[in-house]
Coordinates of C-alpha atoms and ligand atoms in Angstrom, one line a residue:
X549 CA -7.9 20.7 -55.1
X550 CA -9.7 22.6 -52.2
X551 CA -6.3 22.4 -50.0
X552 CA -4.5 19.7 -48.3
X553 CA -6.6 20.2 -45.4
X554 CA -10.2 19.6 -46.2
X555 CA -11.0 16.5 -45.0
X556 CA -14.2 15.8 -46.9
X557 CA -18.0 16.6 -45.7
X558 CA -20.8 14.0 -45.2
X559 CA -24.0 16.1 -45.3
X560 CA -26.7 14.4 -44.0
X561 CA -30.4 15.3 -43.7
X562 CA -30.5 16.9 -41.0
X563 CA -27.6 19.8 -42.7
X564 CA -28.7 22.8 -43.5
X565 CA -26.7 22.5 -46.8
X566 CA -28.9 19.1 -47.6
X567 CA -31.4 20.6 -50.0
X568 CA -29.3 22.4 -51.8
X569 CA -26.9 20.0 -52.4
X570 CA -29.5 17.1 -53.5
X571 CA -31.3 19.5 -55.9
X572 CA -29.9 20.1 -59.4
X573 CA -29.2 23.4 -61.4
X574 CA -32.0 22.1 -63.4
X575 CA -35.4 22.2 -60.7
X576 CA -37.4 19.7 -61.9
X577 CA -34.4 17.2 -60.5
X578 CA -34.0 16.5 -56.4
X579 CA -33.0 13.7 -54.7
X580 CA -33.3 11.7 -51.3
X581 CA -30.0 10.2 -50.8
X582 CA -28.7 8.8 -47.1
X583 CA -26.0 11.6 -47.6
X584 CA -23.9 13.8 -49.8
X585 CA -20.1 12.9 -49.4
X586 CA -18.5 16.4 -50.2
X587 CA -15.0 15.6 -51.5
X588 CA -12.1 17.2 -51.9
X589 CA -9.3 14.6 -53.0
X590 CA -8.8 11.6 -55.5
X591 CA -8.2 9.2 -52.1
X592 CA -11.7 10.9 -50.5
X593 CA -13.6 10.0 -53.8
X594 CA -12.1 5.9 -53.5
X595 CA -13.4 6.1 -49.6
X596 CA -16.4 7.5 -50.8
X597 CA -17.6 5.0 -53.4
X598 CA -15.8 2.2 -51.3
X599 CA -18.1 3.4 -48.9
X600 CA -21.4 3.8 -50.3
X601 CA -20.5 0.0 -51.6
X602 CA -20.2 -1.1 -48.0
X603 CA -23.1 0.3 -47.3
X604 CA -25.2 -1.5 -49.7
X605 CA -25.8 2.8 -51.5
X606 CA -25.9 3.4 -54.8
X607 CA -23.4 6.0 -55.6
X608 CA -23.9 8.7 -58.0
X609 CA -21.8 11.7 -59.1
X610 CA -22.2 15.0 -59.7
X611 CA -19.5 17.7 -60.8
X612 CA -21.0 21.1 -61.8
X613 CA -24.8 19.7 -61.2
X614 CA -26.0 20.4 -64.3
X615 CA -27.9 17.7 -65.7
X616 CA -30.2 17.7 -68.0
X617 CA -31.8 14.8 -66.6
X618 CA -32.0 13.4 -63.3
X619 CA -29.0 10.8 -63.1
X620 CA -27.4 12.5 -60.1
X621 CA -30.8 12.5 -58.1
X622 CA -32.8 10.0 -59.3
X623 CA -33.1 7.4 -56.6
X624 CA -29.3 8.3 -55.3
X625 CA -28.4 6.1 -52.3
X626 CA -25.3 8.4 -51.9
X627 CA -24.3 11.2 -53.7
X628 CA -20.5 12.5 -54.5
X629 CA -20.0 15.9 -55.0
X630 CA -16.8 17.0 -56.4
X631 CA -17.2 20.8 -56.5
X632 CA -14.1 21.4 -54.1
X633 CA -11.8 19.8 -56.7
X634 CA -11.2 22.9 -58.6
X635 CA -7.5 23.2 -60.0
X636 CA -6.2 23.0 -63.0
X637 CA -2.3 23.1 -63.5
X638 CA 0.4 22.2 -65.7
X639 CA 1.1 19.0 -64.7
X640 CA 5.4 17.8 -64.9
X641 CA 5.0 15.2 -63.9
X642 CA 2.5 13.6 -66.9
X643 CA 5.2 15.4 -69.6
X644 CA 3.8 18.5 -69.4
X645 CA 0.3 18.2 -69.8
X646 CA -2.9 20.3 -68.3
X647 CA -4.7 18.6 -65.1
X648 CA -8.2 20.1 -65.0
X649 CA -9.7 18.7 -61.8
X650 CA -13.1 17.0 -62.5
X651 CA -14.8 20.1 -60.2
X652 CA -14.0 22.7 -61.9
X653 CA -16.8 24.9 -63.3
X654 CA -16.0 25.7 -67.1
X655 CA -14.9 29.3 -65.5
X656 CA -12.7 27.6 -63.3
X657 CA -11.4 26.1 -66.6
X658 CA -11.0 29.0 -68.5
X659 CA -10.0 31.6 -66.4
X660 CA -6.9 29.6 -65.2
X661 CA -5.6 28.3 -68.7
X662 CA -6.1 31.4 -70.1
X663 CA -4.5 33.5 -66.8
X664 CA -1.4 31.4 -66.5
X665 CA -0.9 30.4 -69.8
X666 CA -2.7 31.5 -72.4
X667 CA -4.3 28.6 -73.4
X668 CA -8.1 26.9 -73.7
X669 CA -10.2 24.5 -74.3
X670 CA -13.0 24.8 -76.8
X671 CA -15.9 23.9 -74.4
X672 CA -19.2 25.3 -74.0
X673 CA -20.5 28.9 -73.4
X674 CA -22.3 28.4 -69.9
X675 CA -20.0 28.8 -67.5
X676 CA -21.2 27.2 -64.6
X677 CA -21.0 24.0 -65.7
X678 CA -19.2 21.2 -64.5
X679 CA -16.1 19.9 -66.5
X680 CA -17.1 16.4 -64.8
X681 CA -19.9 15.5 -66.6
X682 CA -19.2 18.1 -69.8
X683 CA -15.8 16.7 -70.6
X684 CA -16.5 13.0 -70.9
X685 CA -19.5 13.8 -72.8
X686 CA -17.9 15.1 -75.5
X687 CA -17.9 19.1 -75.0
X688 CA -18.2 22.0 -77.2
X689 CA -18.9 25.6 -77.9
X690 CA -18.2 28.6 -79.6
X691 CA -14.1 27.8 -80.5
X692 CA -15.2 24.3 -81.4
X693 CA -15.6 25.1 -85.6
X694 CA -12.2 26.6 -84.9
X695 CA -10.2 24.1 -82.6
X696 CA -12.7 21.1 -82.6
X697 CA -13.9 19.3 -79.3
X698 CA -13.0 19.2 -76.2
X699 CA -12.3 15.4 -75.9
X700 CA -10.1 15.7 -78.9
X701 CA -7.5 17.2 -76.7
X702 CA -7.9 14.9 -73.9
X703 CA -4.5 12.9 -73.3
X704 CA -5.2 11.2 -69.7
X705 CA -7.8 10.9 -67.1
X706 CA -7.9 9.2 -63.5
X707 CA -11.4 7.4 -62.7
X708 CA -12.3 5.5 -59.6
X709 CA -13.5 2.2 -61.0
X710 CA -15.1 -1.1 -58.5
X711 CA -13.9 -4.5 -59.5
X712 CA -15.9 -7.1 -59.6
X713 CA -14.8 -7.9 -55.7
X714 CA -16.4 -3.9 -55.3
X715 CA -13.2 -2.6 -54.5
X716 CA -12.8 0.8 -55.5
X717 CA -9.2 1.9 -56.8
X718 CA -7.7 4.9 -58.9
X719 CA -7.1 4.1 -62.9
X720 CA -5.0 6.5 -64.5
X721 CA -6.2 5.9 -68.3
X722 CA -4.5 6.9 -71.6
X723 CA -4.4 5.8 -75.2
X724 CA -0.5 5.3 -74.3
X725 CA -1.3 2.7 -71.9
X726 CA -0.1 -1.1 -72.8
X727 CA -2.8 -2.5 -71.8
X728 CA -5.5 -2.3 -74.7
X729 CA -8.5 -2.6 -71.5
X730 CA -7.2 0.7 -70.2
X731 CA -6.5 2.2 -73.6
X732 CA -10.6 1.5 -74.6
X733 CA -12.0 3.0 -70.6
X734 CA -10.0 6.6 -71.9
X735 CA -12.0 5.7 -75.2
X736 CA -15.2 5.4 -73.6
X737 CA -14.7 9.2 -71.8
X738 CA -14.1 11.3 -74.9
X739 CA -17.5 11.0 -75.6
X740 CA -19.6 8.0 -73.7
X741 CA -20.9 10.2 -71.1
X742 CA -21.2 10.6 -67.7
X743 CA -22.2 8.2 -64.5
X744 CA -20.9 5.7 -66.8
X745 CA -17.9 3.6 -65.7
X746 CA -16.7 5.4 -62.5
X747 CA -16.2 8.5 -60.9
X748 CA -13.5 10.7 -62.8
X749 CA -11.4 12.8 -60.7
X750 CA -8.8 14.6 -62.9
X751 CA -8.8 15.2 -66.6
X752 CA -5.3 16.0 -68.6
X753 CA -5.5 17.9 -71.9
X754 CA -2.3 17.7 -74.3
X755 CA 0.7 20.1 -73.9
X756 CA -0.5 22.0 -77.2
X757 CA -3.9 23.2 -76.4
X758 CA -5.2 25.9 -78.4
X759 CA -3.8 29.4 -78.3
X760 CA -7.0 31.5 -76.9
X761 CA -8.1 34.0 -79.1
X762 CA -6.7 37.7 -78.3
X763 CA -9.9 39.2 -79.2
X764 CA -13.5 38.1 -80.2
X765 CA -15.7 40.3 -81.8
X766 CA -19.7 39.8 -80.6
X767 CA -22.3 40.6 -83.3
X768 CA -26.5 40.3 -82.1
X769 CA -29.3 40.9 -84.3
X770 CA -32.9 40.4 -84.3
X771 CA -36.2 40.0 -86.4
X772 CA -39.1 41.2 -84.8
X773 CA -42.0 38.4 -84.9
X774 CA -44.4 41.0 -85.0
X775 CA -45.1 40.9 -88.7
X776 CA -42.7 38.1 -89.4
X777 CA -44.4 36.2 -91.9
X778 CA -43.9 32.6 -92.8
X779 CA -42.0 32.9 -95.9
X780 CA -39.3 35.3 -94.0
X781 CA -38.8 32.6 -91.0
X782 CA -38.3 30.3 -94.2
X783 CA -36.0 32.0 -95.8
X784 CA -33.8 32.7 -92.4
X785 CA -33.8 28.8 -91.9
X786 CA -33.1 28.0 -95.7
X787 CA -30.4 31.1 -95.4
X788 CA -29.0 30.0 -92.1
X789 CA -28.4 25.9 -93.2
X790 CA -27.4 26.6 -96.8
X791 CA -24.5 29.0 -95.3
X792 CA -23.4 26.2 -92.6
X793 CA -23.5 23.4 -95.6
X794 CA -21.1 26.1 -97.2
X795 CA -18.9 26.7 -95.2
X796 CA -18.1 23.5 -92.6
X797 CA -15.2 22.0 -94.2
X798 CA -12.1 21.7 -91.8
X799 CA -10.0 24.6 -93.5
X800 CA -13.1 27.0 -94.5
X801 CA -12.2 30.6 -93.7
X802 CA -15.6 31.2 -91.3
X803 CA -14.3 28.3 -88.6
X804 CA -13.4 31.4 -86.8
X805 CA -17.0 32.1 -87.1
X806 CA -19.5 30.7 -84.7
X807 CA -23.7 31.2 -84.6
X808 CA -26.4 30.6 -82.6
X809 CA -29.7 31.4 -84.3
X810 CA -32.5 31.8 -81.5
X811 CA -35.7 30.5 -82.7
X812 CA -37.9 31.5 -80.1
X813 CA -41.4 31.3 -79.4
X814 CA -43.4 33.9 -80.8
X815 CA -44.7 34.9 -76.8
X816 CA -40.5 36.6 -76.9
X817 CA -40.9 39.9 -78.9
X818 CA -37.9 38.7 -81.2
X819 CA -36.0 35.5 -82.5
X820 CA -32.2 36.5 -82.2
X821 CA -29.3 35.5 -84.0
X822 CA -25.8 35.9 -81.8
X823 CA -22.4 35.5 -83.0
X824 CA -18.4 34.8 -82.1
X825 CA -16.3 36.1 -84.6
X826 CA -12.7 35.7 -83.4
X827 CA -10.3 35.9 -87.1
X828 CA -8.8 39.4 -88.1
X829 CA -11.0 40.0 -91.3
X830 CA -14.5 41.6 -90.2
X831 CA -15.8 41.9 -93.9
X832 CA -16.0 37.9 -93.2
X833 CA -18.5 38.9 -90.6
X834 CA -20.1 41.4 -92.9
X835 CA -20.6 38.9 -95.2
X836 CA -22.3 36.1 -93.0
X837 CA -24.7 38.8 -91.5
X838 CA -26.0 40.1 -95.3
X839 CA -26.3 36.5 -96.5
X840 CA -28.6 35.3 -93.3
X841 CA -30.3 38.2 -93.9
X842 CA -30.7 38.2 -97.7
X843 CA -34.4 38.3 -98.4
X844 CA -35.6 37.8 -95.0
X845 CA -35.9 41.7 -94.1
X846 CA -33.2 44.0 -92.5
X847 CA -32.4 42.7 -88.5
X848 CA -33.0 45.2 -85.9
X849 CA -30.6 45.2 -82.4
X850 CA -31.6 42.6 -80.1
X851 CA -33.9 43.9 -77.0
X852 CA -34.1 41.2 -74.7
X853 CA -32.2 38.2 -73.4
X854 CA -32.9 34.7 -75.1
X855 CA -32.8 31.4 -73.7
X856 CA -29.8 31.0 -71.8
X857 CA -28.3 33.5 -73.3
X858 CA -28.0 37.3 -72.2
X859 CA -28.6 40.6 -73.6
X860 CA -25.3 40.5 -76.1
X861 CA -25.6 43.8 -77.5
X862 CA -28.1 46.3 -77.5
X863 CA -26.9 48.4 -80.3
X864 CA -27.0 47.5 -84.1
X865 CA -22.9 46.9 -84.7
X866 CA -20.4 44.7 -83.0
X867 CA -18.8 44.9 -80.1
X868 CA -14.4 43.6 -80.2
X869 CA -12.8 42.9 -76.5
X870 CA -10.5 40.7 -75.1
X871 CA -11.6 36.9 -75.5
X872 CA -12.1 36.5 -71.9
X873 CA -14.6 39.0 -71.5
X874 CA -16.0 38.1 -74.6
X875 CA -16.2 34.5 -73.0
X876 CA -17.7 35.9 -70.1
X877 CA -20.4 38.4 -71.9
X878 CA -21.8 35.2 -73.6
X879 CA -22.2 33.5 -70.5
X880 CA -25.8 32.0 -70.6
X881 CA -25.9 29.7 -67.6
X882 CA -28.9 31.4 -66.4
X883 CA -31.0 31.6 -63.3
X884 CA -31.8 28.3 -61.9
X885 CA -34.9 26.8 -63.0
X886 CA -37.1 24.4 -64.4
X887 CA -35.9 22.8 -68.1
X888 CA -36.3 20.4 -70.5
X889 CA -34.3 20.1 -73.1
X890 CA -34.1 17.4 -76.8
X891 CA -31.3 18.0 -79.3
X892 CA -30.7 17.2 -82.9
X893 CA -27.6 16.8 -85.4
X894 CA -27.9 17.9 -89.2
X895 CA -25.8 17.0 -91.9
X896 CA -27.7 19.4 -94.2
X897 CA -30.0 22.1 -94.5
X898 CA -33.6 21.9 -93.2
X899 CA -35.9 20.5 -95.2
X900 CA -39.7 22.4 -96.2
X901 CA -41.4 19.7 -93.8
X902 CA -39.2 20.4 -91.0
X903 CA -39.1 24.6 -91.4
X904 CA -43.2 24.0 -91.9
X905 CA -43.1 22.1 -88.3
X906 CA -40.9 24.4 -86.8
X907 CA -42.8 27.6 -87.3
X908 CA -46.3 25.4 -86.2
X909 CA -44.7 24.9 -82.9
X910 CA -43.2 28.8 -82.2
X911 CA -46.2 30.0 -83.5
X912 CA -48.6 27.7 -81.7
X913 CA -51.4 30.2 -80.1
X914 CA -52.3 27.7 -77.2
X915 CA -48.8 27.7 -75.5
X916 CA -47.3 31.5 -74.3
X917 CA -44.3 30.9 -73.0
X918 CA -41.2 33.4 -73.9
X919 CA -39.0 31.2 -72.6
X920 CA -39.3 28.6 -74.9
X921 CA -37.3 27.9 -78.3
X922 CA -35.4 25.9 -80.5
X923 CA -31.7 27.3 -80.4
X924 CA -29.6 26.5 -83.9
X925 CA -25.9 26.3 -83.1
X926 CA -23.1 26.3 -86.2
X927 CA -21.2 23.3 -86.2
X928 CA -18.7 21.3 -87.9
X929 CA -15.2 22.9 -89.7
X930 CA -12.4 21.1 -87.8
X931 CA -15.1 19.1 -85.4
X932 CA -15.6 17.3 -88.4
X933 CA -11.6 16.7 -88.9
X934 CA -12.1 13.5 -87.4
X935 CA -13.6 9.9 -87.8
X936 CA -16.6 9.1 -86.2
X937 CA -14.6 6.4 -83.9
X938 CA -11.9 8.2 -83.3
X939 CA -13.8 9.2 -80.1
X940 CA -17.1 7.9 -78.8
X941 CA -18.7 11.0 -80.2
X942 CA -19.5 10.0 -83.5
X943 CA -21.5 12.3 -85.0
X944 CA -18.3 14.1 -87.2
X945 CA -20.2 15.7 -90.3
X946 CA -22.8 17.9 -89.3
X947 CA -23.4 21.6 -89.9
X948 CA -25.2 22.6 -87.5
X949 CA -26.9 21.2 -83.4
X950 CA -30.1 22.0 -82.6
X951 CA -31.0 22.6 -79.1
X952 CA -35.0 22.7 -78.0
X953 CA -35.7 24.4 -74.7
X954 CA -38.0 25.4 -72.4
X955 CA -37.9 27.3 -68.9
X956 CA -40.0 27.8 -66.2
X957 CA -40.1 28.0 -62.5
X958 CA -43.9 26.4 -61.2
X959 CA -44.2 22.5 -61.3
X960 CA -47.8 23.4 -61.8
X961 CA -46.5 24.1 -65.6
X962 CA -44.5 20.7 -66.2
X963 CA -47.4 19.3 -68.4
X964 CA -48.1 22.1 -70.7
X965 CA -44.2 22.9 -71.0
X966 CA -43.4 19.0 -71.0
X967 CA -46.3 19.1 -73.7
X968 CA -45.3 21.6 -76.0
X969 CA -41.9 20.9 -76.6
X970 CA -42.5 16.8 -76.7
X971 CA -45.1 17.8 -79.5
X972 CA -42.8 19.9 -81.1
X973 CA -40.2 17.0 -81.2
X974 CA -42.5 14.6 -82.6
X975 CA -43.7 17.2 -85.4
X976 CA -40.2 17.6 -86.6
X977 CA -39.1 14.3 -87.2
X978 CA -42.1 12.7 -87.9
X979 CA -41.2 11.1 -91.0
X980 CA -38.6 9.1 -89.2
X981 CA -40.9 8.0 -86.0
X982 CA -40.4 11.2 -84.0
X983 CA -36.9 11.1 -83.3
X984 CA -34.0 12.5 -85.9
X985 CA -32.2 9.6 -86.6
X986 CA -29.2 8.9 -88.9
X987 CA -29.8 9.3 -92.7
X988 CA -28.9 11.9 -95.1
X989 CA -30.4 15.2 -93.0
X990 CA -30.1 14.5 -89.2
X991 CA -27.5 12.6 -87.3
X992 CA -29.2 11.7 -84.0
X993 CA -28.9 13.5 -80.7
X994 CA -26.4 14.8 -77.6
X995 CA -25.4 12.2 -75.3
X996 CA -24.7 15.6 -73.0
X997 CA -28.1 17.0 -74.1
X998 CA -30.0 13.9 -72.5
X999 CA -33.2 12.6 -72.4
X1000 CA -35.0 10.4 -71.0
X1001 CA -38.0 10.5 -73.7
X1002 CA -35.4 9.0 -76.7
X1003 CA -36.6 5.7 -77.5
X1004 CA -33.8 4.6 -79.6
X1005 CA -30.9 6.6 -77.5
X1006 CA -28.6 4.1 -77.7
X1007 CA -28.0 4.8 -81.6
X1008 CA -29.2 8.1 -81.4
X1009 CA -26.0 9.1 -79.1
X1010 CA -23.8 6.7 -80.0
X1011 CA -24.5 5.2 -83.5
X1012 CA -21.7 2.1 -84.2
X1013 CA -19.5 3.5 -81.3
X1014 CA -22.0 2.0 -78.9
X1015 CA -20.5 -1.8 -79.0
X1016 CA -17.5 -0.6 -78.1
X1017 CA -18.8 1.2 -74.9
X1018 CA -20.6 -2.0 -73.9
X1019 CA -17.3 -3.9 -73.8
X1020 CA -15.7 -0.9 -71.7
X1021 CA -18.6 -1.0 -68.9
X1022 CA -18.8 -5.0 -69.2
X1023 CA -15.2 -4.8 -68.1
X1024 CA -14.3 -1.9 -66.0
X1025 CA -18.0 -2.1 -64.0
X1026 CA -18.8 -5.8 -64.1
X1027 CA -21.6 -4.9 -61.0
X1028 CA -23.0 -2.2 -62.7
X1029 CA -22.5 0.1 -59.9
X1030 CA -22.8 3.4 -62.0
X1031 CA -26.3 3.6 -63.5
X1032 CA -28.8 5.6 -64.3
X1033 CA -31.9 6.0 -66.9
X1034 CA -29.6 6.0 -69.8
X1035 CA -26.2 4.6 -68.4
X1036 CA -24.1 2.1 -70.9
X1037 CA -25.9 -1.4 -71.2
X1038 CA -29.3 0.3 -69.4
Ligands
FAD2193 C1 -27.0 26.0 -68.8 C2 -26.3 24.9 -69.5 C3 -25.6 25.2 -70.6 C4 -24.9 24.1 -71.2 N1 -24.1 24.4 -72.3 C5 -23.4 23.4 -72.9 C6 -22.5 23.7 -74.0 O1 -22.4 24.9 -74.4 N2 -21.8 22.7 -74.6 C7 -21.9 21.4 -74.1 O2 -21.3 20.5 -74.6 N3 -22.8 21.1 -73.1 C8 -23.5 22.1 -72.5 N4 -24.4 21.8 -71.5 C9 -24.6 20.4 -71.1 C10 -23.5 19.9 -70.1 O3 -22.3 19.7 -70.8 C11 -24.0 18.6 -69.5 O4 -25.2 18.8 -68.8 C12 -22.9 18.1 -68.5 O5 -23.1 16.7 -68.3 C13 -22.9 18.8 -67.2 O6 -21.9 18.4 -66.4 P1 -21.9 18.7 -64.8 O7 -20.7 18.1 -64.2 O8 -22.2 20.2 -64.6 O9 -23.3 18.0 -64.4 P2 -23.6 16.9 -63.3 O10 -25.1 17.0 -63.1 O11 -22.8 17.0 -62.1 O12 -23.3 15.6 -64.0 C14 -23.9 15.2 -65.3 C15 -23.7 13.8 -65.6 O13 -22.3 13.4 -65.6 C16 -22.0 12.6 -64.5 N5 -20.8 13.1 -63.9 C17 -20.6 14.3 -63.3 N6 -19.3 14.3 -62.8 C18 -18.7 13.2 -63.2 C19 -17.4 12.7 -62.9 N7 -16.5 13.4 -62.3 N8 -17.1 11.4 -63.3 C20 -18.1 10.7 -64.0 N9 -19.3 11.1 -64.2 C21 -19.6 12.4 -63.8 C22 -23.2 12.6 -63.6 O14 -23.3 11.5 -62.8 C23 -24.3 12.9 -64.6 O15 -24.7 11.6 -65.1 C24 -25.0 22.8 -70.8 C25 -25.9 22.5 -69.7 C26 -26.5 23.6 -69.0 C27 -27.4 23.3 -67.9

């Protein structure tokens, strides 16, 4: 917390700090609200939505501001920031278990468990980002084919719910509880999203989180696309898939192995594959690197950053350090910008259709954006140890997460960005009406990769697990008072 002392902040719009504080990480996103209520305690968060309630305000929350939509900022009447709740502690008296306030940046995560006891949570690479809205939408990253997600550590949270009178009050949920209604609103945040049900406040992770990693070891390579020809870029893809189909099974040796294959547009000089190695055989690593690149041509060291990612290493070889700094050199958060962003599960390998659209769209000659790609994450190992309603995310077999970006910084290029990558989308899946649905390749989408342009988004995030999360909001917010584009029963 940010100290007994702070009292809380109402900004208003005549505050210096106004703009900043109604604009998300994400540019294209700013709001108008009567005020941002800064808080800095559970009890300040209950007077803030009791407030806003009074007021006759719609209330919406943001933790790390990083949205990839606007449902902080979209018609906000009052916005509650979080930030200053930033601890995270052993907590005696819940038995023992980790209190990561709902503030805290992933760094803020990190840096303590792993300072003061050794410990993490296998969330996502970009630091700056808010455990508020990552945590309840069902977090991973680069541990996660290793230890899994992050919601399948989560023991307990507290969330400010309104009752149907619209009084707010503190919930402390776990599957523990006796009552089966508070047992099914901790369901609904291991995976139903944010700006859902209420505003959560502290998260608690079981006693026996994951040992963090001594070392990691960082490999990046690169392929050139000058001269990359069709049939290499298919063979990378075919390579890249058939390897993840291999080797995703809960106990496979490479779980301590974690990719992310940079497709990006051919305006970047080179698509770049970065990896996470963090077991104690390298030849493993060895290995992976001479079967991605089997027939596709010998890589070359990567020269420039990609996507939200930075320059990882500029020579050809890997580089072994402590995890932390390893943690920290793959930091991608970025500069703040404009985004948009559409995501994809696969249960197998990319089919000829889809690697045929894929290289249409990075090669595309009317659209020159560098900054623009389709990022292919590994997946699954012991993500996919569990059932598919075990937590609300439901998506537990796939081998690998696709992530399609795009970055700029003038809104006079929203359409042809906005353009390209919607195109793109459509191309891919558009055998199965534009959007990668579940059958026996793709598995539907992100609920913390929204967006807005998903028709179907209810299945597509949430597949049979979606009932379920209607009976949680019916009950815990019978007015509806946390909404946005895509909230629960929108
Ligand atoms: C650069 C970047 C990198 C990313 N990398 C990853 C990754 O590696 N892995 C991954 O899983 N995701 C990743 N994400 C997605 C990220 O997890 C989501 O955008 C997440 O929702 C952000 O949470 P936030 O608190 O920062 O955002 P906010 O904008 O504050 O909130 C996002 C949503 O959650 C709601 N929310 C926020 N706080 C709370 C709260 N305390 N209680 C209830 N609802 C709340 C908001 O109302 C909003 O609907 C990344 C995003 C960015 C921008």
């Amino acid at each position: 917390m940010s100290g007994p002392d702070f009292p809380g902040a109402t900004v208003l719009s005549s505050d210096s700090r106004y703009a900043a504080l109604c604009t998300g990480f994400n540019q294209r996103f700013s709001g108008t609200p009567a005020y941002v209520q800064v808080c800095g305690s559970p009890g300040q968060v209950v007077d803030a939505v009791q407030s806003a309630i009074r007021n006759g305000l719609r209330p919406t929350v943001r933790s790390g501001g990083h949205c990839y939509e606007g449902f902080v900022t979209d018609g906000a009447g009052a916005i509650i920031d979080l930030s200053p709740m930033n601890s995270v502690y052993q907590d005696l008296g819940m038995d023992g278990a980790f209190c990561v306030e709902a503030g805290c940046t992933l760094w803020d995560v990190y840096t303590q468990l792993y300072r003061q006891y050794g410990l993490t949570i296998p969330g996502g690479s970009c630091y700056s980002v808010g455990a508020g809205g990552h945590i309840c939408g069902g977090g991973y990253g680069l541990l996660s084919r290793k230890f899994g997600l992050v919601v399948d550590y989560l023991c307990a949270i507290e969330v400010v719910c309104v009752s149907a009178q619209g009084n707010a009050s503190l919930i402390l949920a776990s599957p523990s509880s006796p009552d089966p209604e508070i047992q099914a609103l901790f369901w609904a945040h291991t995976g139903g999203g944010g700006g859902n049900f209420g505003v959560v406040t502290r998260y608690w992770f079981a006693p026996d989180l994951p040992q963090a990693p001594a070392v990691a070891t960082l490999s990046s390579v690169a392929w050139n696309w000058s001269g990359f020809t069709f049939a290499q870029f298919s063979r990378l893809l075919q390579n890249f898939g058939a390897f993840f189909a291999e080797h995703s099974a809960p106990d496979d040796p490479y779980r301590d192995l974690f990719s992310l294959l940079h497709l990006t547009k051919n305006a970047a000089p080179q698509i770049v594959m970065v990896t996470q190695y963090v077991g104690n055989d390298l030849t493993l690593l060895d290995d992976f690197l001479a079967a991605i690149s089997n027939g596709v041509g010998a890589h070359v060291p990567q020269a420039a950053p990609v996507g939200h990612h930075l320059l990882v290493a500029q020579q050809d070889g890997y580089r072994t350090m402590p995890w932390l700094e390893a943690t920290q050199t793959l930091n991608g958060s970025g500069p703040n910008r404009r985004g948009k962003y559409k995501s994809a599960y696969m249960i197998q390998p990319f089919p000829d259709n889809q690697i045929a659209a894929i290289w249409n769209a990075l090669t595309d000659p009317t659209f020159q954006n560098a900054s623009a790609l389709l990022q292919v994450d590994s997946y699954g190992c012991e993500v996919n140890a569990r059932a598919s309603s075990d937590t609300a995310v439901p998506q537990r077999s796939s081998i690998m997460k696709l992530q399609y970006q795009a970055y700029w910084n003038s809104a006079g290029d929203d359409a042809s960005n906005l353009n390209w990558i919607r195109t793109f989308y459509q191309s891919v899946y558009a055998d199965t009406g534009g959007e990668p649905i579940s059958n026996s390749v793709t598995d539907g989408c992100f609920v913390n990769y929204c967006d807005t342009d998903l028709a179907d988004w209810p299945s597509l995030y949430y597949k049979d697990n979606y009932a379920r999360l209607l009976d949680v909001k019916t009950f815990w917010d019978p007015r509806n008072i946390f909404n946005h584009a895509q909230s629960i029963g929108s």
